[in-house]
Amino acid sequence: MSQPIVEKEAGTPAQSDKPVGDAPVSEKRVREYKDFGHDEVKPTHANVDMSRIELKADDLYDKEKVDLETIVIEDVFTLLQCNDQGLSTEESKRRLEIFGPNKLEQEEQNPFLQFLSFMWNPLSWVMEAAALVAIALSNGEHRAPDWQDFAGITLLLFINSAIGFYEERGAGNAVKALMDSLAPKAKVKRDGSWVEVDSAQLVPGDMIAFKIGDIVPADCRLTEAINVSIDQAALTGESLPVSKKEADQCFSGSTCKQGEAEGVVISTGANTFFGRAASLVGQEDDTTGHLQKILAQIGSFCLVTIGIFVIAEIFVLYAGFRWSYRSGLDNILVLLIGGIPIAMPTVLSVTLAVGAQQLAKYKAIVTRITAIEELAGVTILCSDKTGTLTTNKLTIDRSTIRTYAAFSSDDVILLAAYASRTENQDAIDASVVGALGDTTRARAGIKLLDFKPFNPVDKRTEITYRDEASGRLKRVTKGMTGIIIELCTRNKTDEIENRLEADVEEFASRGLRALAVAYEELEGDDHDAEGNGFELVGLLAIFDPPRTDTKQTIDDALAFGVKVKMVTGDQLAIAKETGRRLGLGDHMYPAKVLKDGPPPGSQFNSLDEMIMDADGFAGVFPEHKFEIVKRLQGLGHLCAMTGDGANDAPALSRANVGIAVEGATDAARGAADIVLTEPGLSTIVHAIRGSRIIFQRMRNYAIYACAVTIRIVVCFAILVFCYKFQFPPFMVLIIALLNDGTIMTLSVDRVLPSNSPDSWDLAEIFAYAVAYGLYLTLSTIILVVVILQSDFFQRKFHVHLNAPPGHIDHNDKQLHTIVYLQVAIISQALIFVTRAHGFFFMERPSFALMGAFCLAQLVSSIIAGFADWGFTNIQKISGAWIGIVWVWNIIWFVPLDLIKFAMKATVIKYLRDRHNLAAAAATRAHAETGVPIVRTQSRAASIHESLYSNRTSFIRRAVRKVGFGQKVRVKPEELQRFSSIQARHTGQTLARHPSRPTT
């Protein structure tokens, strides 16, 4: 009698000591067939005193004492103080109070606070301070408060906030916040009877049941399992469904693909496998995003510049000129109102929001708009394999089919399809039948007499049928290689076995799962009779194929300067085979190297070097993906991560840009910054290109905003120092309002994306800003000097002011108007220079930008030609003066491109060379020491950045203290999306509420 074959798991060889013919076992070589499976974990016992057990956190979730996932099932019932009859309704309610609901909590954004948040940053604070100065401090000296400036500043603040709120709210609402990832309903035994309840009501100790097609509602240990196969790819990254037997664990959120089962709930909510993955999301308090850091530094530049000149004016005007209190305030307001780029947060928000809407055309929904800016600078794209690079749909690889008898490859597939279910299929049966092309052929021409489905014991399927063409009875079986070859007794030779062993070994090395097919015929009409003996006819290779567009996507990403790395929970051989098929490379390593480091004698001096060299990692868990992304970021890279399952959620959230692919779980969508709604990864390339266009728009605006700050502050400070010039603050408000309206159109401007990852080089931005700002300052100063110190314009163009040349008042109202028009026109025209890499006329602007500029300058010219506003100290000027100002600005505008080219050839070149030298030095130091060189940030700078990040945190805390509203919520992405309040507090809750011992 032959002994049954013993299959080893997790890629270890299956051994058979079955004799063939009369050959003794000792003379038969033990053959190894490397079929894929999972490591079998032997059950243990709880390391606690079971006689004094209490239902409390110390016993349930302290894995040094007890592991509910692996202990013997009897100890599970003892530890959870329950039995196979389930809990009573009263007990379930008590446990619900202890453990909390079986779900992850979230907070939502309060619209009112979101609106206020646009006024909550240092730039807005300065403008708000200016408004207070205008209304509260500008009193006395027989003059009323400066209502006009107060109203204008307030209007400017509200307009910017309203635009930003509208655009960001619209983009944020494009996708719902995190949805409930657990099954909405669950079948549970309460009071001895099976009932259906909301899955959120489940508690540890509940008895649950599920069947094919159901989602497992909580982590459980099976007490009964009938042909159960579970798809847990979304949780662990495994591409194949996993067979489950009694006492095995099933994860919350996985799907039952076959059979039916009962089990006891061992953990719920944040304590499930899914919940623990969620707790990794946002576990580090890193709420300040990349764009917020850049915004903070640009804001600091502007604030420091303004602060220097405001302090200088205070000393000069009050200590030097002995001006009155009120006159000095007006000049300080000019610097504050004109210098602060108040629209910066709004312009960037609108640019990103419009960009998000543009990306939506490519079926990419942006859930955190600042991620668009970060995507432009991404240098490494880490991608999950199953369901992301691949289809997550098993397929027969026709090119690798092996035949061992007088059958063709097509015959082998047809026979294997006969031995497959045509309904209620598992993944393997579906792949075999699908390989026919026409699935009706799986039952065409035959009459089914008997079918034995796959089960974990036999590990094969079998069909007995009548061939309608010949009328003969035939039998086909397919299954694991070791099982099938042991069944074969006909035409089995050492040569056949050697070929089979070599083929299985080759498949295993390539990550392909082997599926053997055997065939026999029966004599007579008894379908239960013995056949003439099975003969091995073929070997099929099953794999999870790459998506059709994945290879092109990877090639395109590389062309954009983005390196792609695979991180998967699947096996190393499968990962390498996928990498080879995609042209990604096969320098891949198992996850254990992340803990053990490079092996002795390897070419790598540190784990960081190994991670940078790797094309991917296999066998990873959620914490491994998280660690890989974190280390890449520590090396100075902006990292994107794609994924589709709950196991990807921690890394998706940790990454600078998390991308959930089409078909992703709700968990992955909730953790991601960008959600793809169309199959394939080609959308990512469109998103990268689109993000770089958006980045260029923001960079152009940053240079423009900083240059205008320099231009306004330095220009009017010099004028007041030299001529005691008292420019009216209200006219600066008009300039700011018209500028902001025009600059908003930058969000749809035509720009060219770069072919390499973008980065914010603030030294370059500030250098350009200083050069442009000082040049424009010079254009205004020289115009004022010519008007005040000569009669050139009066003599050449027969124009005049309120006084003859040589006697013109330095604060002539018409001179104010001339200065207003000159500053308004050329300052806004600067955008055409900053937006172009070459000559401004070589890169056509959008119609929106050109139209807004023309409209703004028409309004400015009308104000100059018709406004007689006594309250703001301006007086209309003639059309000739308006023409003079336009010509003057055109003359000064043309050399701006030459300044840009001169800066590139000198200062910018020097800054880039210095940056490259510093980067090379850091790389050498890291190679020698293994420690990345990271610039240490001051605490003050860090605090300043935080003021631009989670904008509503201070307001939210203040509102809660005064009791405004019953519940104040915050948008999930501002609380590090998908973070779970329950996950942070469950431990303390359990410790505070130990269970009463039951009898």
Coordinates of N, CA and C in Angstrom, one line a residue, residues 414-574:
L414 N -7.5 22.0 -22.8 CA -8.9 21.6 -22.9 C -9.2 20.5 -21.8
L415 N -8.3 19.5 -21.6 CA -8.5 18.5 -20.6 C -8.5 19.2 -19.2
A416 N -7.6 20.1 -19.0 CA -7.6 20.8 -17.7 C -8.9 21.6 -17.4
A417 N -9.5 22.1 -18.5 CA -10.7 22.9 -18.4 C -11.9 21.9 -18.1
Y418 N -11.8 20.7 -18.7 CA -12.8 19.7 -18.3 C -12.8 19.4 -16.8
A419 N -11.6 19.4 -16.2 CA -11.4 19.1 -14.8 C -11.5 20.4 -13.9
S420 N -12.3 21.4 -14.4 CA -12.5 22.6 -13.7 C -13.9 22.9 -13.5
R421 N -14.3 23.6 -12.4 CA -15.6 24.1 -12.3 C -15.9 25.1 -13.3
T422 N -17.2 25.2 -13.8 CA -17.6 26.2 -14.7 C -18.5 27.2 -14.0
E423 N -18.8 27.0 -12.8 CA -19.5 28.0 -12.0 C -19.0 27.9 -10.5
N424 N -19.2 29.0 -9.8 CA -18.7 29.1 -8.4 C -17.2 28.7 -8.4
Q425 N -16.5 29.3 -9.4 CA -15.1 28.9 -9.6 C -14.1 29.6 -8.6
D426 N -13.0 28.8 -8.3 CA -12.0 29.5 -7.6 C -11.1 30.1 -8.7
A427 N -10.0 30.8 -8.2 CA -9.2 31.6 -9.1 C -8.5 30.7 -10.1
I428 N -8.0 29.5 -9.7 CA -7.3 28.6 -10.6 C -8.2 28.0 -11.7
D429 N -9.4 27.6 -11.3 CA -10.4 27.0 -12.3 C -10.7 28.1 -13.3
A430 N -10.9 29.3 -12.8 CA -11.3 30.4 -13.7 C -10.2 30.7 -14.7
S431 N -8.9 30.6 -14.3 CA -7.8 30.9 -15.2 C -7.7 29.8 -16.2
V432 N -7.9 28.5 -15.8 CA -7.9 27.4 -16.8 C -9.0 27.5 -17.8
V433 N -10.2 27.7 -17.4 CA -11.3 27.8 -18.3 C -11.2 29.0 -19.2
G434 N -10.7 30.1 -18.6 CA -10.5 31.3 -19.3 C -9.5 31.2 -20.4
A435 N -8.5 30.3 -20.3 CA -7.5 30.1 -21.3 C -8.1 29.5 -22.6
L436 N -9.3 28.9 -22.5 CA -9.9 28.3 -23.7 C -10.3 29.4 -24.7
G437 N -10.5 30.6 -24.2 CA -11.1 31.7 -25.0 C -12.6 31.6 -25.0
D438 N -13.1 30.5 -25.6 CA -14.6 30.3 -25.5 C -14.9 29.4 -24.3
T439 N -15.4 29.9 -23.3 CA -15.5 29.2 -22.0 C -16.6 28.0 -22.2
T440 N -17.4 28.1 -23.2 CA -18.4 27.0 -23.4 C -17.8 25.7 -23.8
R441 N -16.6 25.8 -24.3 CA -15.9 24.5 -24.7 C -15.6 23.6 -23.5
A442 N -15.6 24.2 -22.3 CA -15.2 23.4 -21.1 C -16.3 22.3 -20.8
R443 N -17.4 22.4 -21.5 CA -18.4 21.3 -21.3 C -19.0 20.9 -22.6
A444 N -18.5 21.4 -23.7 CA -19.0 21.1 -25.0 C -18.5 19.7 -25.4
G445 N -19.4 18.9 -26.0 CA -19.0 17.5 -26.5 C -18.8 16.5 -25.5
I446 N -19.2 16.8 -24.2 CA -19.0 15.8 -23.1 C -20.3 15.8 -22.3
K447 N -20.5 14.6 -21.6 CA -21.5 14.5 -20.6 C -20.9 14.3 -19.3
L448 N -21.2 15.2 -18.4 CA -20.6 15.2 -17.0 C -21.2 14.0 -16.2
L449 N -20.4 13.1 -15.7 CA -20.9 12.0 -14.9 C -20.6 12.2 -13.4
D450 N -19.4 12.7 -13.1 CA -19.0 12.9 -11.7 C -17.9 14.0 -11.7
F451 N -18.0 14.8 -10.6 CA -17.0 15.8 -10.5 C -16.6 15.9 -9.0
K452 N -15.3 15.9 -8.8 CA -14.7 16.1 -7.4 C -14.0 17.4 -7.3
P453 N -14.5 18.4 -6.6 CA -13.9 19.7 -6.5 C -12.6 19.6 -5.6
F454 N -11.8 20.7 -5.7 CA -10.6 20.8 -5.0 C -10.9 20.8 -3.5
N455 N -10.0 20.1 -2.7 CA -10.1 20.2 -1.3 C -8.7 20.1 -0.7
P456 N -8.5 20.7 0.5 CA -7.1 20.8 1.0 C -6.4 19.5 1.3
V457 N -7.2 18.4 1.3 CA -6.6 17.0 1.6 C -6.1 16.4 0.3
D458 N -7.0 16.3 -0.7 CA -6.6 15.7 -2.0 C -5.7 16.6 -2.9
K459 N -6.0 17.9 -2.7 CA -5.2 19.0 -3.5 C -5.3 18.8 -5.0
R460 N -6.5 18.3 -5.4 CA -6.7 18.2 -6.9 C -8.2 18.2 -7.2
T461 N -8.5 18.3 -8.5 CA -9.9 18.2 -8.9 C -9.9 17.0 -9.9
E462 N -11.1 16.4 -10.1 CA -11.2 15.3 -10.9 C -12.6 15.3 -11.6
I463 N -12.6 14.9 -12.9 CA -13.9 14.8 -13.6 C -14.0 13.5 -14.3
T464 N -15.1 12.8 -14.2 CA -15.4 11.6 -15.0 C -16.5 12.0 -16.0
Y465 N -16.3 11.7 -17.3 CA -17.3 12.2 -18.3 C -17.4 11.2 -19.5
R466 N -18.4 11.3 -20.3 CA -18.6 10.5 -21.5 C -18.3 11.4 -22.7
D467 N -17.4 11.0 -23.5 CA -17.1 11.7 -24.7 C -18.2 11.4 -25.7
E468 N -19.0 12.4 -26.1 CA -20.2 12.1 -26.9 C -19.8 11.7 -28.3
A469 N -18.6 12.0 -28.7 CA -18.2 11.6 -30.1 C -17.9 10.2 -30.2
S470 N -17.2 9.6 -29.2 CA -16.8 8.2 -29.2 C -17.7 7.3 -28.3
G471 N -18.4 8.0 -27.3 CA -19.2 7.2 -26.4 C -18.4 6.6 -25.3
R472 N -17.1 6.8 -25.2 CA -16.2 6.2 -24.2 C -16.2 7.1 -22.9
L473 N -16.0 6.4 -21.8 CA -15.9 7.1 -20.5 C -14.4 7.5 -20.3
K474 N -14.2 8.7 -19.8 CA -12.8 9.2 -19.6 C -12.8 9.9 -18.3
R475 N -11.6 10.1 -17.8 CA -11.4 10.7 -16.5 C -10.1 11.6 -16.6
V476 N -10.3 12.9 -16.1 CA -9.1 13.8 -16.1 C -9.0 14.4 -14.7
T477 N -7.8 14.5 -14.2 CA -7.5 15.2 -12.9 C -6.4 16.2 -13.1
K478 N -6.5 17.3 -12.3 CA -5.5 18.3 -12.3 C -5.2 18.7 -10.9
G479 N -4.0 19.1 -10.6 CA -3.7 19.5 -9.2 C -2.2 19.7 -9.0
M480 N -1.8 19.7 -7.7 CA -0.5 19.9 -7.3 C 0.4 18.8 -7.9
T481 N 1.6 19.2 -8.3 CA 2.5 18.3 -9.1 C 2.7 17.0 -8.4
G482 N 3.2 17.1 -7.1 CA 3.5 15.9 -6.4 C 2.3 14.9 -6.2
I483 N 1.1 15.4 -6.0 CA -0.1 14.6 -5.9 C -0.4 13.9 -7.2
I484 N -0.3 14.6 -8.3 CA -0.7 14.1 -9.6 C 0.3 13.0 -10.1
I485 N 1.6 13.2 -9.9 CA 2.5 12.3 -10.4 C 2.5 11.0 -9.6
E486 N 2.0 11.0 -8.4 CA 1.9 9.8 -7.6 C 0.7 9.0 -8.0
L487 N -0.3 9.7 -8.6 CA -1.5 9.0 -9.1 C -1.2 8.2 -10.4
C488 N -0.2 8.7 -11.1 CA 0.1 8.2 -12.5 C 0.8 6.8 -12.4
T489 N 0.2 5.9 -13.1 CA 0.8 4.5 -13.2 C 1.0 4.1 -14.6
R490 N 0.5 4.8 -15.5 CA 0.7 4.4 -16.9 C 1.7 5.2 -17.6
N491 N 2.6 4.6 -18.3 CA 3.7 5.2 -19.1 C 4.5 6.1 -18.3
K492 N 4.7 5.8 -17.0 CA 5.6 6.7 -16.1 C 6.9 6.1 -16.1
T493 N 7.9 6.8 -16.6 CA 9.3 6.4 -16.6 C 10.2 7.4 -15.8
D494 N 11.4 6.9 -15.6 CA 12.4 7.8 -15.0 C 12.6 9.1 -15.8
E495 N 12.6 8.9 -17.1 CA 12.8 10.0 -18.0 C 11.7 11.0 -17.9
I496 N 10.4 10.5 -17.8 CA 9.3 11.4 -17.6 C 9.4 12.1 -16.3
E497 N 9.7 11.4 -15.2 CA 9.9 12.0 -13.9 C 11.0 13.1 -13.9
N498 N 12.1 12.7 -14.5 CA 13.2 13.7 -14.5 C 12.8 15.0 -15.3
R499 N 12.1 14.8 -16.4 CA 11.7 16.0 -17.1 C 10.7 16.8 -16.3
L500 N 9.8 16.1 -15.6 CA 8.8 16.8 -14.8 C 9.5 17.6 -13.7
E501 N 10.4 16.9 -13.0 CA 11.2 17.6 -11.9 C 11.9 18.8 -12.4
A502 N 12.5 18.7 -13.6 CA 13.3 19.8 -14.1 C 12.4 21.0 -14.5
D503 N 11.2 20.6 -15.1 CA 10.2 21.7 -15.5 C 9.7 22.4 -14.2
V504 N 9.3 21.6 -13.2 CA 8.8 22.2 -12.0 C 9.9 23.1 -11.4
E505 N 11.1 22.7 -11.4 CA 12.2 23.5 -10.8 C 12.3 24.8 -11.6
E506 N 12.3 24.7 -12.9 CA 12.3 25.9 -13.7 C 11.2 26.8 -13.4
F507 N 10.0 26.3 -13.4 CA 8.8 27.1 -13.0 C 9.0 27.8 -11.7
A508 N 9.5 27.1 -10.7 CA 9.7 27.6 -9.4 C 10.7 28.8 -9.4
S509 N 11.8 28.6 -10.1 CA 12.8 29.6 -10.2 C 12.3 30.9 -10.9
R510 N 11.2 30.7 -11.7 CA 10.6 31.9 -12.4 C 9.4 32.4 -11.7
G511 N 9.0 31.8 -10.6 CA 7.9 32.3 -9.8 C 6.6 31.9 -10.5
L512 N 6.6 30.8 -11.2 CA 5.4 30.3 -11.9 C 4.8 29.1 -11.1
R513 N 3.6 29.0 -10.8 CA 3.0 27.9 -10.1 C 2.7 26.8 -11.1
A514 N 3.1 25.6 -10.8 CA 2.9 24.4 -11.6 C 1.6 23.7 -11.3
L515 N 0.9 23.3 -12.4 CA -0.4 22.6 -12.3 C -0.3 21.4 -13.2
A516 N -0.3 20.2 -12.7 CA -0.1 19.0 -13.5 C -1.5 18.5 -13.9
V517 N -1.5 17.9 -15.1 CA -2.8 17.3 -15.7 C -2.5 15.9 -16.1
A518 N -3.5 15.0 -15.7 CA -3.3 13.5 -16.0 C -4.7 13.0 -16.5
Y519 N -4.6 11.9 -17.3 CA -5.7 11.5 -18.1 C -5.8 9.9 -18.0
E520 N -7.0 9.4 -18.0 CA -7.2 7.9 -18.1 C -8.5 7.6 -18.8
E521 N -8.7 6.4 -19.3 CA -9.9 5.9 -19.9 C -10.5 4.8 -19.1
L522 N -11.8 4.7 -19.1 CA -12.5 3.6 -18.4 C -13.2 2.6 -19.4
E523 N -13.2 1.4 -19.0 CA -13.9 0.4 -19.8 C -15.3 0.2 -19.2
G524 N -16.3 0.0 -20.1 CA -17.7 -0.2 -19.7 C -18.4 1.1 -19.4
D525 N -19.5 1.0 -18.7 CA -20.4 2.2 -18.5 C -20.4 2.6 -17.0
D526 N -19.6 2.0 -16.2 CA -19.7 2.3 -14.7 C -18.7 3.4 -14.5
H527 N -19.2 4.7 -14.2 CA -18.3 5.8 -14.0 C -17.5 5.8 -12.7
D528 N -17.9 4.8 -11.8 CA -17.2 4.7 -10.5 C -16.1 3.6 -10.6
A529 N -16.0 3.0 -11.8 CA -15.0 1.9 -11.9 C -13.6 2.5 -12.0
E530 N -12.6 1.6 -11.8 CA -11.2 1.9 -12.0 C -10.9 2.1 -13.5
G531 N -10.0 3.1 -13.8 CA -9.7 3.3 -15.1 C -8.4 2.5 -15.5
N532 N -7.9 2.7 -16.7 CA -6.7 2.0 -17.1 C -5.4 2.6 -16.6
G533 N -5.5 3.6 -15.7 CA -4.4 4.2 -15.1 C -4.1 5.6 -15.6
F534 N -3.9 6.5 -14.7 CA -3.6 7.9 -15.1 C -2.3 8.0 -15.8
E535 N -2.2 8.8 -16.8 CA -1.0 9.1 -17.5 C -0.8 10.6 -17.5
L536 N 0.4 11.0 -17.1 CA 0.7 12.5 -17.1 C 0.8 13.0 -18.5
V537 N -0.1 14.0 -18.8 CA -0.1 14.6 -20.1 C 0.4 16.0 -20.3
G538 N 0.5 16.7 -19.2 CA 1.0 18.1 -19.3 C 1.2 18.8 -18.0
L539 N 1.9 19.9 -18.1 CA 2.2 20.8 -17.0 C 1.9 22.2 -17.4
L540 N 1.0 22.9 -16.6 CA 0.6 24.2 -16.9 C 1.3 25.2 -16.0
A541 N 1.6 26.3 -16.4 CA 2.2 27.4 -15.6 C 1.2 28.5 -15.4
I542 N 1.0 28.8 -14.1 CA 0.0 29.8 -13.8 C 0.7 31.0 -13.1
F543 N 0.4 32.2 -13.6 CA 1.0 33.4 -13.0 C 0.0 34.6 -13.1
D544 N 0.4 35.6 -12.4 CA -0.4 36.8 -12.4 C 0.2 37.8 -13.4
P545 N -0.3 37.9 -14.5 CA 0.3 38.7 -15.6 C 0.4 40.2 -15.4
P546 N 1.4 40.8 -15.9 CA 1.5 42.3 -15.8 C 0.3 42.9 -16.6
R547 N -0.1 44.1 -16.2 CA -1.1 44.8 -17.0 C -0.5 45.2 -18.3
T548 N -1.3 45.3 -19.3 CA -0.8 45.5 -20.7 C -0.1 46.8 -20.8
D549 N -0.4 47.8 -20.0 CA 0.3 49.1 -20.2 C 1.4 49.4 -19.2
T550 N 1.7 48.4 -18.3 CA 2.6 48.6 -17.2 C 4.0 48.8 -17.7
K551 N 4.5 48.0 -18.7 CA 5.8 48.2 -19.2 C 6.0 49.6 -19.8
Q552 N 5.1 50.0 -20.6 CA 5.2 51.3 -21.2 C 5.2 52.4 -20.1
T553 N 4.4 52.2 -19.1 CA 4.3 53.2 -18.0 C 5.7 53.3 -17.3
I554 N 6.3 52.1 -17.1 CA 7.6 52.1 -16.4 C 8.7 52.8 -17.3
D555 N 8.6 52.5 -18.6 CA 9.6 53.2 -19.5 C 9.4 54.7 -19.5
D556 N 8.1 55.1 -19.5 CA 7.8 56.5 -19.5 C 8.3 57.2 -18.2
A557 N 8.1 56.5 -17.1 CA 8.5 57.0 -15.8 C 10.0 57.2 -15.8
L558 N 10.7 56.2 -16.4 CA 12.2 56.3 -16.4 C 12.6 57.5 -17.3
A559 N 11.9 57.7 -18.4 CA 12.2 58.9 -19.3 C 12.0 60.2 -18.6
F560 N 11.1 60.2 -17.6 CA 10.9 61.4 -16.8 C 11.8 61.5 -15.6
G561 N 12.8 60.6 -15.5 CA 13.8 60.7 -14.4 C 13.3 60.1 -13.1
V562 N 12.3 59.2 -13.2 CA 11.7 58.6 -12.0 C 12.0 57.1 -12.0
K563 N 12.8 56.7 -11.0 CA 13.1 55.2 -10.8 C 12.0 54.5 -10.2
V564 N 11.7 53.3 -10.7 CA 10.6 52.5 -10.2 C 11.1 51.3 -9.4
K565 N 10.6 51.1 -8.2 CA 11.0 49.9 -7.4 C 9.7 49.1 -7.0
M566 N 9.8 47.8 -7.1 CA 8.6 47.0 -6.8 C 8.8 46.6 -5.3
V567 N 7.7 46.7 -4.5 CA 7.6 46.2 -3.2 C 6.3 45.4 -3.1
T568 N 6.5 44.1 -2.8 CA 5.3 43.2 -2.9 C 5.4 42.2 -1.7
G569 N 4.2 41.8 -1.3 CA 4.1 40.7 -0.3 C 4.2 39.3 -0.9
D570 N 4.3 39.2 -2.2 CA 4.4 38.0 -2.8 C 5.8 37.4 -2.7
Q571 N 6.0 36.2 -3.3 CA 7.3 35.5 -3.1 C 8.4 36.1 -4.0
L572 N 9.7 35.9 -3.6 CA 10.8 36.5 -4.3 C 10.9 36.0 -5.7
A573 N 10.7 34.7 -6.0 CA 10.8 34.2 -7.4 C 9.7 34.9 -8.3
I574 N 8.5 35.0 -7.7 CA 7.4 35.6 -8.5 C 7.7 37.1 -8.8

